[in-house]
């Protein structure tokens, strides 16, 4: 039917619509049946995408996204204002089945929908997650309509065949993920046209050889992941993409031998990360890696360390990973095994979860040039005191070992150490006196979770650490802090004492000399917050966490400990069992930007507590607030955000100002889905944004007014009917 006929039908439909004896529901039915084809015809004349010829059928696999997503995506595709009306009509009248999910602008997820073909998507789609569906083969027509694709995820789609020029229409693709597909055939020209491809993931695809992958069209590849396959020989094929390669992952294959010829192509690569962990490597040609430069060489869980080190002679790498994992049974390492490191150039060495059969000074004989050494969980109880100085070492990781005394780490052997990690020590660690005094350059010290108990902390224990900026003593047993407890660490910027029982015996204050401290974590320390001078000297403090501690009588008074920290910006007081906060309690904190008062028992929200409520984040979730006074809401200006979720809010006329403000200021609301009514019973669980209250009249008044309005309408109708009847009788 041509366009003129459609207009003729439309004019008849209008005439029928205005007819006095035509039923309303029939009018609507005719409009939908007659007018909709005209819209589709308009769309075809305007060169719009065919969204309706298929998308509006219930039994079709359409652009299966939420209705708001249809409108959003359609708006992008439209190039004429008329198109917008057509899309809006489709939104209102077309049944849109559930399924495809709009993740972000031009990004779509079809994950796990059981699809067997690519649905019709907007031509501008850039990101497509089609994982966990069914695509047995990939052909040149599979993605031919999606010419703007940049990211494609086909994880576990049971794909077995990739035919010629499968991605030729997708020359903008940068990432392809084919994880978990048992690839039986890949055509030589399968990747033709992928000039911008940077990331290719072929994990668990059943590969047995690198030659199975056609690489002549992958010249710009940066990341190639081939882990968890059945590759036995590390022999890089011709045309292997080395020009821009940065990351090559071959972990957990069946590689036993590495030949010099097989990896010769890697000599053209600089700063490559090569992952070979999980392979049972038994042979590497001598000097196979000579003159090569890597960023990371990962041989984790590879058992035969002497073979690996011998094969790596002459290599230059920033990171050498020889560590294993807790669930891997590996033979102990001897000092002799590590002698091969003398012929390597390594900055960072990882030996985690290994056991040393003869840990001695000889173990460190070839480690003198290291900058970072990771000995996590290596069953150490002490480090030999006769070690030669390791002057280049900057970072030492001794986490999860069994030191009894801090002096047992022989810190004098590492005079230029800047970072020391001794977290999760299995024994109760005695801090001793001056055990770290030789570490004058130390900036970062982590002693958390080490069962530390000290009744006179921490002046002598931290003697000499004049450069220290970060200190963690969190998750230990008990510390008693005296005056200027950290007087030898005057440059501290971050102090973490969380979840360690803290007792204060300091008339002047334990932190009064920490003028540069910016972050202090005292959460769950059972500290006595009634001591007003506890924060004295912390004029630079910007972040303070006091969660899990109790204020006297459950009230923060106007005259409180926060008077000492006027520059505070972030204050966390969660789970402090707070009942009330006095007016102007935080008025001295003029720079406050973030306040977390969640999980308390506050019954009121009072804006007079703060100096200003402009551009501030307020978390009052999980309290007992019922009503928010109207005057407090007017103070929430600028980019202020408030969270009132999980409060027993009343959705009654006594709280109507809050509900009105809430709807008008959605940009200032956090977690609106969990901000619901607790009263009355009829509205329990209803979101505040969905509540409509009619206040100002009593129930009796509402009934009376309703009755009066209905009466007037009925009388008016009868009067008009009577007048019309008389008029017809005269005729």
XYZ file of N, CA and C in Angstrom, residues 421-612:
576
model
N 57.730 -5.066 55.201
C 56.434 -5.694 55.460
C 56.652 -6.909 56.354
N 56.042 -6.869 57.538
C 56.132 -7.997 58.455
C 54.732 -8.240 59.021
N 53.834 -8.536 58.126
C 52.415 -8.672 58.452
C 52.053 -10.152 58.605
N 51.164 -10.444 59.545
C 50.666 -11.808 59.694
C 51.683 -12.766 60.276
N 52.541 -12.277 61.155
C 53.529 -13.161 61.787
C 52.807 -14.204 62.646
N 53.207 -15.455 62.533
C 52.488 -16.532 63.229
C 52.777 -16.571 64.725
N 53.892 -15.993 65.154
C 54.261 -15.954 66.568
C 53.993 -14.565 67.139
N 53.937 -14.487 68.460
C 53.796 -13.194 69.127
C 55.102 -12.427 68.968
N 55.062 -11.333 68.239
C 56.278 -10.607 67.885
C 56.661 -9.606 68.970
N 57.872 -9.761 69.497
C 58.426 -8.830 70.483
C 59.140 -7.715 69.732
N 58.713 -6.466 69.959
C 59.300 -5.347 69.228
C 60.698 -4.993 69.698
N 61.061 -5.419 70.913
C 62.407 -5.154 71.410
C 62.671 -3.669 71.570
N 63.942 -3.299 71.494
C 64.348 -1.904 71.659
C 65.411 -1.562 70.619
N 65.079 -0.639 69.737
C 66.046 -0.192 68.732
C 66.395 -1.227 67.684
N 65.527 -2.203 67.453
C 65.840 -3.257 66.475
C 65.917 -2.733 65.046
N 65.289 -1.592 64.789
C 65.263 -1.059 63.428
C 66.007 0.268 63.317
N 66.824 0.605 64.307
C 67.433 1.932 64.333
C 68.394 2.184 63.177
N 68.878 1.132 62.530
C 69.783 1.313 61.387
C 69.035 1.695 60.113
N 67.704 1.615 60.145
C 66.909 1.880 58.942
C 66.462 3.341 58.900
N 67.410 4.224 58.785
C 67.110 5.658 58.818
C 66.337 6.128 57.585
N 66.324 5.319 56.516
C 65.615 5.696 55.294
C 64.239 5.034 55.187
N 63.865 4.248 56.192
C 62.597 3.522 56.137
C 61.417 4.493 56.132
N 60.512 4.309 55.161
C 59.339 5.167 55.029
C 58.034 4.426 55.305
N 58.033 3.117 55.094
C 56.800 2.330 55.188
C 57.067 1.106 56.049
N 56.295 0.944 57.139
C 56.477 -0.187 58.048
C 55.117 -0.781 58.393
N 54.944 -2.062 58.057
C 53.687 -2.763 58.325
C 53.956 -3.911 59.288
N 53.447 -3.768 60.528
C 53.598 -4.797 61.560
C 52.225 -5.310 61.999
N 51.257 -5.258 61.136
C 49.889 -5.631 61.490
C 49.733 -7.137 61.645
N 48.721 -7.519 62.426
C 48.339 -8.934 62.616
C 49.515 -9.797 63.049
N 50.307 -9.304 63.982
C 51.504 -10.036 64.419
C 51.499 -10.323 65.918
N 50.313 -10.312 66.527
C 50.139 -10.685 67.939
C 51.004 -9.825 68.869
N 51.171 -8.566 68.561
C 52.031 -7.678 69.350
C 51.291 -7.191 70.593
N 51.973 -7.249 71.725
C 51.476 -6.689 72.982
C 52.612 -5.925 73.625
N 52.397 -4.624 73.826
C 53.465 -3.775 74.351
C 52.872 -2.780 75.342
N 53.428 -2.750 76.539
C 52.897 -1.896 77.601
C 53.602 -0.548 77.685
N 54.567 -0.328 76.820
C 55.289 0.950 76.819
C 55.659 1.304 75.376
N 54.649 1.519 74.590
C 54.833 1.735 73.148
C 54.822 3.240 72.853
N 55.627 3.714 71.910
C 56.476 2.909 71.021
C 57.782 3.667 70.789
N 58.200 4.425 71.801
C 59.350 5.307 71.641
C 60.647 4.540 71.392
N 60.960 3.594 72.269
C 62.204 2.834 72.120
C 62.141 1.875 70.935
N 60.986 1.309 70.731
C 60.835 0.308 69.674
C 61.075 0.896 68.280
N 60.721 2.164 68.093
C 60.835 2.793 66.778
C 61.977 3.795 66.726
N 62.918 3.632 67.599
C 64.058 4.555 67.661
C 64.843 4.541 66.342
N 65.150 5.720 65.858
C 65.961 5.844 64.644
C 65.169 5.952 63.353
N 63.856 5.748 63.405
C 63.051 5.761 62.175
C 62.568 7.178 61.867
N 63.503 8.046 61.609
C 63.193 9.466 61.428
C 62.512 9.770 60.092
N 62.608 8.856 59.137
C 61.999 9.086 57.815
C 60.649 8.395 57.660
N 60.197 7.710 58.708
C 58.976 6.909 58.608
C 57.756 7.791 58.334
N 56.962 7.397 57.312
C 55.757 8.135 56.952
C 54.489 7.300 57.112
N 54.628 5.976 57.029
C 53.473 5.084 57.164
C 53.794 4.024 58.204
N 52.898 3.857 59.185
C 53.083 2.841 60.221
C 51.755 2.151 60.494
N 51.766 0.819 60.395
C 50.569 0.041 60.725
C 50.881 -0.927 61.853
N 50.143 -0.759 62.950
C 50.190 -1.689 64.077
C 48.789 -2.256 64.316
N 48.007 -2.314 63.275
C 46.614 -2.749 63.377
C 46.501 -4.250 63.606
N 45.363 -4.647 64.155
C 45.030 -6.060 64.382
C 46.094 -6.780 65.214
N 46.537 -6.108 66.257
C 47.423 -6.729 67.229
C 46.688 -6.868 68.560
N 47.406 -7.196 69.635
C 46.744 -7.473 70.910
C 46.484 -6.207 71.716
N 47.516 -5.608 72.269
C 47.314 -4.474 73.175
C 48.532 -3.566 73.162
N 48.260 -2.258 73.137
C 49.319 -1.259 73.208
C 48.941 -0.211 74.248
N 49.913 0.154 75.087
C 49.742 1.251 76.039
C 50.577 2.416 75.534
N 49.909 3.550 75.248
C 50.590 4.710 74.683
C 50.830 5.757 75.758
N 52.086 6.199 75.842
C 52.463 7.250 76.785
C 52.654 8.561 76.030
N 53.062 9.604 76.744
C 53.284 10.904 76.104
C 54.264 10.776 74.940
N 53.905 11.411 73.814
C 54.753 11.394 72.617
C 55.236 9.984 72.310
N 54.293 9.067 72.229
C 54.627 7.657 72.006
C 55.387 7.444 70.707
N 55.252 8.370 69.771
C 55.913 8.217 68.475
C 56.880 9.382 68.221
N 57.595 9.763 69.268
C 58.448 10.946 69.166
C 59.600 10.778 68.186
N 59.999 9.529 67.917
C 61.085 9.298 66.961
C 60.590 9.237 65.519
N 59.276 9.379 65.335
C 58.677 9.292 63.990
C 57.883 10.556 63.709
N 58.509 11.688 63.885
C 57.808 12.964 63.779
C 57.281 13.256 62.378
N 57.760 12.524 61.368
C 57.332 12.771 59.988
C 56.199 11.849 59.538
N 55.614 11.127 60.477
C 54.516 10.226 60.130
C 53.370 10.982 59.448
N 52.847 10.360 58.375
C 51.680 10.903 57.686
C 50.459 10.004 57.836
N 50.698 8.695 57.989
C 49.604 7.734 58.142
C 49.909 6.827 59.318
N 48.970 6.720 60.270
C 49.122 5.844 61.430
C 47.866 4.992 61.560
N 48.046 3.677 61.473
C 46.920 2.745 61.518
C 47.044 1.863 62.754
N 46.115 2.061 63.708
C 46.085 1.267 64.940
C 44.771 0.492 65.059
N 44.080 0.291 63.973
C 42.749 -0.316 63.986
C 42.752 -1.699 64.616
N 41.688 -1.980 65.371
C 41.451 -3.312 65.961
C 42.591 -3.786 66.848
N 43.285 -2.859 67.456
C 44.272 -3.160 68.498
C 43.826 -2.429 69.759
N 43.751 -3.117 70.868
C 43.280 -2.487 72.106
C 44.278 -1.420 72.547
N 43.793 -0.180 72.672
C 44.660 0.957 72.990
C 44.294 1.530 74.359
N 45.324 1.691 75.190
C 45.168 2.365 76.478
C 46.038 3.616 76.470
N 45.481 4.705 76.993
C 46.185 5.981 76.987
C 46.662 6.318 78.396
N 47.959 6.535 78.523
C 48.558 6.998 79.781
C 49.470 8.162 79.435
N 48.837 9.261 78.993
C 49.604 10.374 78.444
C 48.932 11.694 78.794
N 49.370 12.353 79.856
C 48.781 13.640 80.249
C 48.843 14.690 79.143
N 49.916 14.643 78.326
C 50.056 15.622 77.247
C 49.462 15.128 75.924
N 49.228 13.845 75.834
C 48.690 13.284 74.588
C 49.717 12.418 73.881
N 49.306 11.262 73.348
C 50.259 10.344 72.719
C 50.723 10.788 71.340
N 49.999 11.734 70.720
C 50.334 12.106 69.343
C 50.762 13.564 69.212
N 51.065 14.244 70.318
C 51.180 15.699 70.259
C 52.341 16.198 69.396
N 53.318 15.329 69.072
C 54.434 15.770 68.235
C 54.255 15.396 66.764
N 53.126 14.770 66.409
C 52.907 14.325 65.025
C 52.207 15.427 64.224
N 52.926 16.501 64.001
C 52.341 17.678 63.363
C 52.057 17.476 61.879
N 52.635 16.427 61.274
C 52.435 16.188 59.841
C 51.463 15.030 59.569
N 50.924 14.444 60.635
C 50.027 13.303 60.456
C 48.749 13.731 59.734
N 48.393 12.983 58.673
C 47.211 13.303 57.879
C 46.090 12.282 58.050
N 46.454 11.021 58.314
C 45.461 9.954 58.425
C 45.686 9.189 59.719
N 44.628 9.047 60.526
C 44.709 8.303 61.786
C 43.517 7.355 61.876
N 43.822 6.069 62.007
C 42.776 5.050 62.126
C 42.809 4.468 63.527
N 41.786 4.804 64.317
C 41.652 4.294 65.682
C 40.384 3.454 65.824
N 39.909 2.890 64.741
C 38.664 2.125 64.780
C 38.815 0.852 65.599
N 37.781 0.542 66.364
C 37.711 -0.688 67.168
C 38.926 -0.866 68.079
N 39.339 0.217 68.719
C 40.502 0.165 69.611
C 40.116 0.240 71.088
N 38.836 0.438 71.389
C 38.344 0.593 72.759
C 39.013 1.773 73.462
N 39.416 2.746 72.702
C 40.104 3.913 73.243
C 39.117 4.784 74.026
N 39.617 5.445 75.052
C 38.785 6.294 75.905
C 38.604 7.654 75.236
N 37.438 7.872 74.631
C 37.198 9.106 73.891
C 36.797 10.269 74.787
N 36.707 10.020 76.076
C 36.415 11.123 76.998
C 37.664 11.948 77.288
N 38.837 11.430 76.910
C 40.090 12.176 77.084
C 40.153 13.225 75.983
N 39.907 14.460 76.340
C 39.753 15.495 75.324
C 41.054 15.790 74.580
N 42.206 15.658 75.256
C 43.479 16.023 74.621
C 44.098 14.872 73.832
N 43.336 13.820 73.606
C 43.883 12.640 72.940
C 44.387 12.953 71.527
N 43.786 13.960 70.885
C 44.183 14.318 69.523
C 45.027 15.588 69.477
N 45.557 15.975 70.580
C 46.347 17.205 70.649
C 47.586 17.111 69.759
N 47.852 18.178 69.034
C 49.032 18.233 68.171
C 48.781 17.822 66.736
N 47.577 17.326 66.442
C 47.293 16.811 65.096
C 46.611 17.875 64.235
N 47.233 19.030 64.129
C 46.603 20.119 63.388
C 46.561 19.877 61.878
N 47.340 18.911 61.368
C 47.329 18.608 59.930
C 46.422 17.435 59.582
N 45.775 16.848 60.581
C 44.963 15.652 60.357
C 43.760 15.967 59.461
N 43.588 15.162 58.405
C 42.459 15.345 57.492
C 41.502 14.153 57.497
N 41.982 12.969 57.893
C 41.148 11.764 57.896
C 41.229 11.105 59.269
N 40.065 10.892 59.901
C 40.019 10.278 61.227
C 38.929 9.214 61.263
N 39.304 8.020 61.688
C 38.354 6.911 61.803
C 38.273 6.473 63.256
N 37.102 6.658 63.858
C 36.866 6.261 65.251
C 35.755 5.208 65.346
N 35.501 4.504 64.281
C 34.418 3.515 64.255
C 34.590 2.457 65.334
N 33.454 2.025 65.875
C 33.482 0.932 66.838
C 33.902 1.318 68.234
N 34.119 2.600 68.485
C 34.443 3.076 69.826
C 33.217 3.760 70.433
N 33.220 3.924 71.743
C 32.049 4.466 72.427
C 32.342 5.845 73.008
N 31.359 6.734 72.864
C 31.406 8.034 73.516
C 30.639 7.942 74.833
N 31.093 8.700 75.811
C 30.461 8.674 77.130
C 28.991 9.067 77.017
N 28.135 8.240 77.590
C 26.679 8.438 77.572
C 26.102 8.394 76.161
N 26.884 7.965 75.207
C 26.393 7.865 73.840
C 26.142 9.201 73.182
N 26.798 10.254 73.684
C 26.550 11.603 73.177
C 27.864 12.299 72.846
N 27.897 12.978 71.704
C 29.043 13.830 71.367
C 28.704 15.236 71.830
N 29.451 15.710 72.805
C 29.185 17.021 73.390
C 29.772 18.130 72.527
N 29.307 19.345 72.773
C 29.832 20.495 72.040
C 31.312 20.683 72.325
N 31.702 20.492 73.568
C 33.109 20.622 73.967
C 33.731 19.228 73.904
N 34.345 18.888 72.772
C 34.809 17.519 72.567
C 36.227 17.469 72.015
N 36.714 16.246 71.734
C 38.086 16.048 71.281
C 38.338 16.588 69.884
N 37.274 16.892 69.113
C 37.480 17.357 67.743
C 37.963 18.806 67.677
N 37.975 19.487 68.806
C 38.496 20.856 68.830
C 39.974 20.896 68.456
N 40.672 19.766 68.612
C 42.114 19.711 68.351
C 42.448 19.458 66.882
N 41.439 19.135 66.059
C 41.720 18.774 64.654
C 40.869 19.636 63.715
N 41.131 20.933 63.647
C 40.283 21.857 62.881
C 40.318 21.646 61.370
N 41.325 20.943 60.849
C 41.451 20.751 59.405
C 40.879 19.421 58.924
N 40.132 18.761 59.784
C 39.575 17.457 59.442
C 38.616 17.567 58.249
N 38.753 16.637 57.293
C 37.895 16.595 56.113
C 37.026 15.339 56.067
N 37.542 14.237 56.604
C 36.818 12.962 56.583
C 36.722 12.431 58.005
N 35.499 12.194 58.472
C 35.274 11.701 59.832
C 34.353 10.485 59.778
N 34.827 9.364 60.326
C 34.052 8.126 60.330
C 33.728 7.733 61.763
N 32.430 7.669 62.061
C 31.962 7.344 63.412
C 30.896 6.243 63.347
N 31.110 5.241 62.536
C 30.141 4.157 62.413
C 30.196 3.239 63.631
N 29.048 2.679 63.968
C 28.939 1.674 65.042
C 29.523 2.162 66.365
N 29.245 3.406 66.707
C 29.717 3.980 67.974
C 28.603 4.038 69.025
N 27.445 3.467 68.735
C 26.287 3.459 69.634
C 25.877 4.873 70.039
N 25.978 5.790 69.099
C 25.625 7.180 69.368
C 24.116 7.354 69.487
N 23.713 8.063 70.548
C 22.306 8.377 70.770
C 21.972 9.794 70.331
N 22.945 10.697 70.497
C 22.686 12.103 70.189
C 23.991 12.834 69.917
N 23.860 13.957 69.200
C 24.994 14.844 68.936
C 24.538 16.249 69.282
N 25.251 16.903 70.183
C 24.848 18.241 70.613
C 25.002 19.254 69.484
N 24.201 20.314 69.561
C 24.268 21.388 68.574
C 25.675 21.982 68.548
N 26.183 22.208 67.333
C 27.506 22.784 67.076
C 28.652 21.896 67.551
N 28.389 20.598 67.694
C 29.455 19.680 68.109
C 30.577 19.627 67.083
N 30.232 19.806 65.792
C 31.240 19.765 64.730
C 31.470 21.148 64.115
N 31.060 22.194 64.794
C 31.135 23.535 64.206
C 32.560 24.004 63.968
N 33.518 23.469 64.732
C 34.911 23.862 64.544
C 35.503 23.223 63.292
N 34.868 22.172 62.784
C 35.377 21.439 61.615
C 34.845 22.094 60.340
N 35.437 23.215 59.978
C 34.940 24.019 58.866
C 35.268 23.431 57.496
N 36.175 22.450 57.437
C 36.565 21.851 56.152
C 35.969 20.456 55.949
N 35.063 20.088 56.789
C 34.497 18.745 56.742
C 33.786 18.494 55.405
N 34.146 17.372 54.751
C 33.569 17.019 53.453
C 32.865 15.662 53.459
N 33.200 14.828 54.415
C 32.676 13.452 54.420
C 32.466 13.022 55.867
N 31.215 12.712 56.214
C 30.890 12.273 57.572
C 30.083 10.984 57.491
N 30.561 9.955 58.164
C 29.861 8.666 58.181
C 29.402 8.375 59.603
N 28.096 8.467 59.820
C 27.489 8.214 61.128
C 26.546 7.007 61.060
N 26.789 6.116 60.156
C 25.913 4.960 59.963
C 26.043 3.960 61.105
N 25.023 3.117 61.220
C 24.996 2.033 62.206
C 25.138 2.550 63.641
N 24.413 3.621 63.933
C 24.302 4.117 65.299
C 22.832 4.045 65.715
N 22.479 4.747 66.791
C 21.088 4.744 67.257
C 20.558 6.177 67.338
N 20.975 7.010 66.405
C 20.513 8.386 66.348
C 19.040 8.428 65.957
N 18.292 9.286 66.632
C 16.859 9.408 66.348
C 16.520 10.699 65.612
N 17.524 11.564 65.439
C 17.255 12.849 64.794
C 18.411 13.239 63.891
N 18.056 13.962 62.830
C 19.052 14.558 61.947
C 18.988 16.064 62.147
N 20.071 16.639 62.676
C 20.081 18.051 63.027
C 21.188 18.757 62.261
N 20.816 19.704 61.419
C 21.810 20.420 60.618
C 22.645 21.384 61.449
N 22.167 21.749 62.644
C 22.901 22.689 63.496
C 24.166 22.075 64.083
N 24.351 20.791 63.888
C 25.552 20.112 64.389
C 26.786 20.549 63.613
N 26.615 20.864 62.320
C 27.738 21.121 61.428
C 27.943 22.614 61.197
N 29.164 22.956 60.815
C 29.471 24.339 60.456
C 28.748 24.715 59.166
N 28.770 23.786 58.208
C 28.112 24.024 56.930
C 27.673 22.696 56.331
